[in-house]
CSV table of C-alpha atoms in Angstrom, one decimal:
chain,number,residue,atom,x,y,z
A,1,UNK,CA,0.0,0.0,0.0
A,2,UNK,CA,1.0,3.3,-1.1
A,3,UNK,CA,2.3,6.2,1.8
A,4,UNK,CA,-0.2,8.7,0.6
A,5,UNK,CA,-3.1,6.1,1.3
A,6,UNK,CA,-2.1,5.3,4.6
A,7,UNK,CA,-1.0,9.0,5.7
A,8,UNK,CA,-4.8,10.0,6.0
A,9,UNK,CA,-5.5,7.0,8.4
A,10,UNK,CA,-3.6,9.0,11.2
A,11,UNK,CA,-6.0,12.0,10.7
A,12,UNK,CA,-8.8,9.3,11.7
A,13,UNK,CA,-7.5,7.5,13.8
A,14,UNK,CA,-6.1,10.4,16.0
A,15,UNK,CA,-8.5,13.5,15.4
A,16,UNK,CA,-8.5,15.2,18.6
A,17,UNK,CA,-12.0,13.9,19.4
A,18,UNK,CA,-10.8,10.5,20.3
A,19,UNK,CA,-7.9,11.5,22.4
A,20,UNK,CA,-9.7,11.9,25.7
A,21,UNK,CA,-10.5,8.2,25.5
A,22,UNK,CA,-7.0,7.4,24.6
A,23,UNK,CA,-5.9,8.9,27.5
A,24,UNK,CA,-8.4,7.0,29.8
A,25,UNK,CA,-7.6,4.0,28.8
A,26,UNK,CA,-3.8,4.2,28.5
A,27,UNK,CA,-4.1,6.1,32.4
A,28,UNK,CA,-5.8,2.5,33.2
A,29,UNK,CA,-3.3,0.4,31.8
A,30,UNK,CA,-0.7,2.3,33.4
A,31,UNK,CA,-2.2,2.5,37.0
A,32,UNK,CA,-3.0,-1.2,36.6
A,33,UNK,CA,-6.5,-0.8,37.4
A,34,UNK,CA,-8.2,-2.9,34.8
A,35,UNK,CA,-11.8,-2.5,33.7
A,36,UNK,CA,-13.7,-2.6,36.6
A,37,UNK,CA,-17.6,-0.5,37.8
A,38,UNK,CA,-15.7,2.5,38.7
A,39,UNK,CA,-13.1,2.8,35.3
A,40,UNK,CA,-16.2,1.2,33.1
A,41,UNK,CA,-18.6,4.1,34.5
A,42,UNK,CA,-16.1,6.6,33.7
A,43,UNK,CA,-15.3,5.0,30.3
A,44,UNK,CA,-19.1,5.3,29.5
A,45,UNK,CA,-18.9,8.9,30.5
A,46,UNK,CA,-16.1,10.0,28.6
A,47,UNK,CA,-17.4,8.3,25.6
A,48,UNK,CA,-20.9,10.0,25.9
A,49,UNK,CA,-19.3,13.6,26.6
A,50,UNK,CA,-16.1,13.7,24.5
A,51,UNK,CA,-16.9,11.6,21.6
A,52,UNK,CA,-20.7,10.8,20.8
A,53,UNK,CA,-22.4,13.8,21.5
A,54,UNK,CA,-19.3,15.7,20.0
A,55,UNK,CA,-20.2,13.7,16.8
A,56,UNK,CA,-23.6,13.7,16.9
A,57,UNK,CA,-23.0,17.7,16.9
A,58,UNK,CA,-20.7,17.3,14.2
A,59,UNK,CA,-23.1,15.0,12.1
A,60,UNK,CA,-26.0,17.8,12.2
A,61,UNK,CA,-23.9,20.6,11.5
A,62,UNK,CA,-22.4,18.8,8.0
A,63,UNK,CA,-25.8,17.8,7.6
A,64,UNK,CA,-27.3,21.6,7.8
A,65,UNK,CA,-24.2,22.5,5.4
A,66,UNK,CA,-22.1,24.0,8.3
A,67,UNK,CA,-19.1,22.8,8.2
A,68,UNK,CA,-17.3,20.8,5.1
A,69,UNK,CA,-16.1,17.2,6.5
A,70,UNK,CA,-14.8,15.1,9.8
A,71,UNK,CA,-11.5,16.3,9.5
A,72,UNK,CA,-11.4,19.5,7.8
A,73,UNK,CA,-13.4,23.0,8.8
A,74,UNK,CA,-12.7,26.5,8.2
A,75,UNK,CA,-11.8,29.0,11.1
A,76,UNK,CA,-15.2,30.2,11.0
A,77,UNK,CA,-16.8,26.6,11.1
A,78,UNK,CA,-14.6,25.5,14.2
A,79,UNK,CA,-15.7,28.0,17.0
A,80,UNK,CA,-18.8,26.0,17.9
A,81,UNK,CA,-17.0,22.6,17.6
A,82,UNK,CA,-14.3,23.6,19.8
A,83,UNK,CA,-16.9,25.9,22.5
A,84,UNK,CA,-18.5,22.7,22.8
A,85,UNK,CA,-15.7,20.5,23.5
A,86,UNK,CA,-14.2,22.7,25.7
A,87,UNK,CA,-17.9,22.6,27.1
A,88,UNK,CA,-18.1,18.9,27.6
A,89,UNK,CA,-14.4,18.4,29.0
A,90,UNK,CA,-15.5,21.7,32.1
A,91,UNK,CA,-18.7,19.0,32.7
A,92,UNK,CA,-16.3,15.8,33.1
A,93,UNK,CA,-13.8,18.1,35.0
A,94,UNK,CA,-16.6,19.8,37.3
A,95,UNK,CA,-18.8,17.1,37.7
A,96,UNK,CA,-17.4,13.9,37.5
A,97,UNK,CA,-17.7,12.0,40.6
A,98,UNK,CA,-15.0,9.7,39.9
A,99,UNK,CA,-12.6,12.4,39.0
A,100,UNK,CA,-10.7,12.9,42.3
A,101,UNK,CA,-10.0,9.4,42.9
A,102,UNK,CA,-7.7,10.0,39.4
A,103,UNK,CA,-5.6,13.1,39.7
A,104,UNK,CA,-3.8,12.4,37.0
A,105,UNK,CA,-6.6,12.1,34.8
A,106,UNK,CA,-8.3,15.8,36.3
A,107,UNK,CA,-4.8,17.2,35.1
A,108,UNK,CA,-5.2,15.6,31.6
A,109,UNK,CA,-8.9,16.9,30.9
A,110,UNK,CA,-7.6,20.4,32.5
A,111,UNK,CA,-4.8,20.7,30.3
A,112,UNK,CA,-7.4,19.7,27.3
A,113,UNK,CA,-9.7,22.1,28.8
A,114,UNK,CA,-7.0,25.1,28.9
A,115,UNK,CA,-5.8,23.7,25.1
A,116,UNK,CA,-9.4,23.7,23.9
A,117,UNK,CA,-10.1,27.1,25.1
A,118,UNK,CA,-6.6,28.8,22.9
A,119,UNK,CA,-7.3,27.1,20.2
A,120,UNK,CA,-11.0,28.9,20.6
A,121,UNK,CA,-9.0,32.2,20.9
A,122,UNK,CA,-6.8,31.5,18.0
A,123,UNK,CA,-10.1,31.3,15.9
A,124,UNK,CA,-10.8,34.8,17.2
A,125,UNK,CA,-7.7,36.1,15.9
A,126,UNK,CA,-8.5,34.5,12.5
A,127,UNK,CA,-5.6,31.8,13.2
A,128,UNK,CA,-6.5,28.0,12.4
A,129,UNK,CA,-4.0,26.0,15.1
A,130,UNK,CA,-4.2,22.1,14.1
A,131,UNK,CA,-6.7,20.5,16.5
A,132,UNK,CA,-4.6,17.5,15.8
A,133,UNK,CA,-1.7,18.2,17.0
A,134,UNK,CA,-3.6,20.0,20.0
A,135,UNK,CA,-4.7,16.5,20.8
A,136,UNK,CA,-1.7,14.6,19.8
A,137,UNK,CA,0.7,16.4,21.5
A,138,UNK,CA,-1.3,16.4,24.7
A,139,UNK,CA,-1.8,12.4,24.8
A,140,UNK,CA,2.6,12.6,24.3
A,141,UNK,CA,3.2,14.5,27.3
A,142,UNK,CA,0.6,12.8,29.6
A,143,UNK,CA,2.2,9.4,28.2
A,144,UNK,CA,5.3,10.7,29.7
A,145,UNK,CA,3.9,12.1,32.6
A,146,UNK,CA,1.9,9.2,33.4
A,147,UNK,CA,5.5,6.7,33.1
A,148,UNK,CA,7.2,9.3,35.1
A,149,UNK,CA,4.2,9.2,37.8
A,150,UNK,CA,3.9,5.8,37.9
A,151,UNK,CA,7.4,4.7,37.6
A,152,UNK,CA,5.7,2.3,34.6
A,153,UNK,CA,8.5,1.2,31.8
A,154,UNK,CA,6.6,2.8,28.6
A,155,UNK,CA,9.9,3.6,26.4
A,156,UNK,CA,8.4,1.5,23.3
A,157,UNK,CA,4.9,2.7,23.8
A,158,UNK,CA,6.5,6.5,24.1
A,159,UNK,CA,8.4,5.6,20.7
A,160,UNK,CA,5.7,4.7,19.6
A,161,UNK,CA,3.6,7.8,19.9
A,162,UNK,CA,7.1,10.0,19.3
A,163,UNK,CA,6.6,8.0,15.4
A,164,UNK,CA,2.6,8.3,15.8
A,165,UNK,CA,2.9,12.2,16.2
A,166,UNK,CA,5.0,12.7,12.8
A,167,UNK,CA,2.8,10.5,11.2
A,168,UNK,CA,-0.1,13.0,12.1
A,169,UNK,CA,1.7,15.8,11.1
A,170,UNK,CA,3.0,14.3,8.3
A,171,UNK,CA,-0.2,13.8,7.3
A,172,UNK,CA,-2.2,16.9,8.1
A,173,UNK,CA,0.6,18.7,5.5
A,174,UNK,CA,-0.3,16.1,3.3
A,175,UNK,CA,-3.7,16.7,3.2
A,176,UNK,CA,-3.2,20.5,3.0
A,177,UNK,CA,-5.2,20.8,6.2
A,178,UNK,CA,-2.4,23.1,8.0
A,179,UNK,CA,0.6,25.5,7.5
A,180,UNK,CA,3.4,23.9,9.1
A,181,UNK,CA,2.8,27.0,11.8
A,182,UNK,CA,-0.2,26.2,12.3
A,183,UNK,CA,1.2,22.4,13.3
A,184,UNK,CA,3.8,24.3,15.1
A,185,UNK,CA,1.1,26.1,17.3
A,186,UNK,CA,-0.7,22.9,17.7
A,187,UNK,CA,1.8,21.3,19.1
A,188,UNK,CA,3.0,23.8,21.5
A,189,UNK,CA,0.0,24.8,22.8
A,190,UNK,CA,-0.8,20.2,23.3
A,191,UNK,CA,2.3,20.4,24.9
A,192,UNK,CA,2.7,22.8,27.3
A,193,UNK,CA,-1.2,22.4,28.3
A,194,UNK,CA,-0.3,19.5,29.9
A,195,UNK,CA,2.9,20.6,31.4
A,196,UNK,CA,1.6,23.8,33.1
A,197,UNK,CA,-1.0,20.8,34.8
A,198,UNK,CA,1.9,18.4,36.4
């Protein structure tokens, strides 16, 4: 299979609406607590607020003619997208009531919560940051965090997403979705969202 096939995959499989749940279930694996009522309740939640009712927003608003595709949107198009979002991660931060028995987890929505809400002001000041690295960038540095926290051995799953984030920005380029400054911006604001939290 040809590189420019595959490239495109990685905007799928990693647009910044999945990444909440990637982080809850990698923080699961890593703390060792395995699927249990507690992590299965807050699974359901997370799906529910950061992935199906953000796509169930996103499904109406292509459908009405508001905003072109999944992975692509002009500045305009995003502000409601990302309000929302920012919306749904204050709900699972505020009133969660598993959330303080998982610190690290509260630091990770925060620092998607603080990231959500720039990348909303960047739209303001008619600048399109990539959502993808936003989200990509974000699930990096709680990887590490979460290794770090944990003392958990994660060097090949870190490599891993190290590879996984150029493949995104390899492929947002690709795609003509972003400037690389607007990759640049992505990943600086993913990163350092989650740093200012630990």
């Amino acid at each position: 299979m040809q590189i420019k096939k595959i490239l495109p995959v990685f905007s799928y499989l990693f647009h910044p609406i999945f990444i909440s749940l990637y982080g809850v279930l990698m923080y699961i694996q890593f703390a060792q607590l395995g699927i249990n009522s507690i992590t299965l309740l807050l699974l359901i939640q997370v799906i529910i607020l950061t992935v199906l009712l953000p796509l169930s927003i996103y499904s109406l608003m292509k459908a009405l003619g508001n905003i072109q595709s999944f992975t692509e949107a002009s500045i305009k198009q995003r502000r409601l997208p990302i309000f929302l979002q920012a919306a749904f991660l204050f709900i699972l931060i505020k009133y969660n009531q598993y959330m303080p028995q998982f610190p690290a987890l509260f630091f990770f929505f925060a620092g998607g919560f603080i990231a959500a809400i720039m990348a909303l002001l960047g739209t303001f000041l008619n600048f399109k940051v990539s959502l993808h690295m936003i989200g990509i960038c974000s699930l990096l540095v709680f990887l590490i965090s979460l290794s770090l926290y944990f003392n958990y051995a994660a060097l090949l799953i870190i490599a891993g997403f190290i590879v996984i984030t150029g493949c995104v920005a390899t492929s947002r380029l690709y795609m003509k979705s972003h400037t690389i400054e607007e990759l640049v911006a992505g990943a600086i604001i993913g990163i350092f969202s989650q740093l200012a939290m630990w």
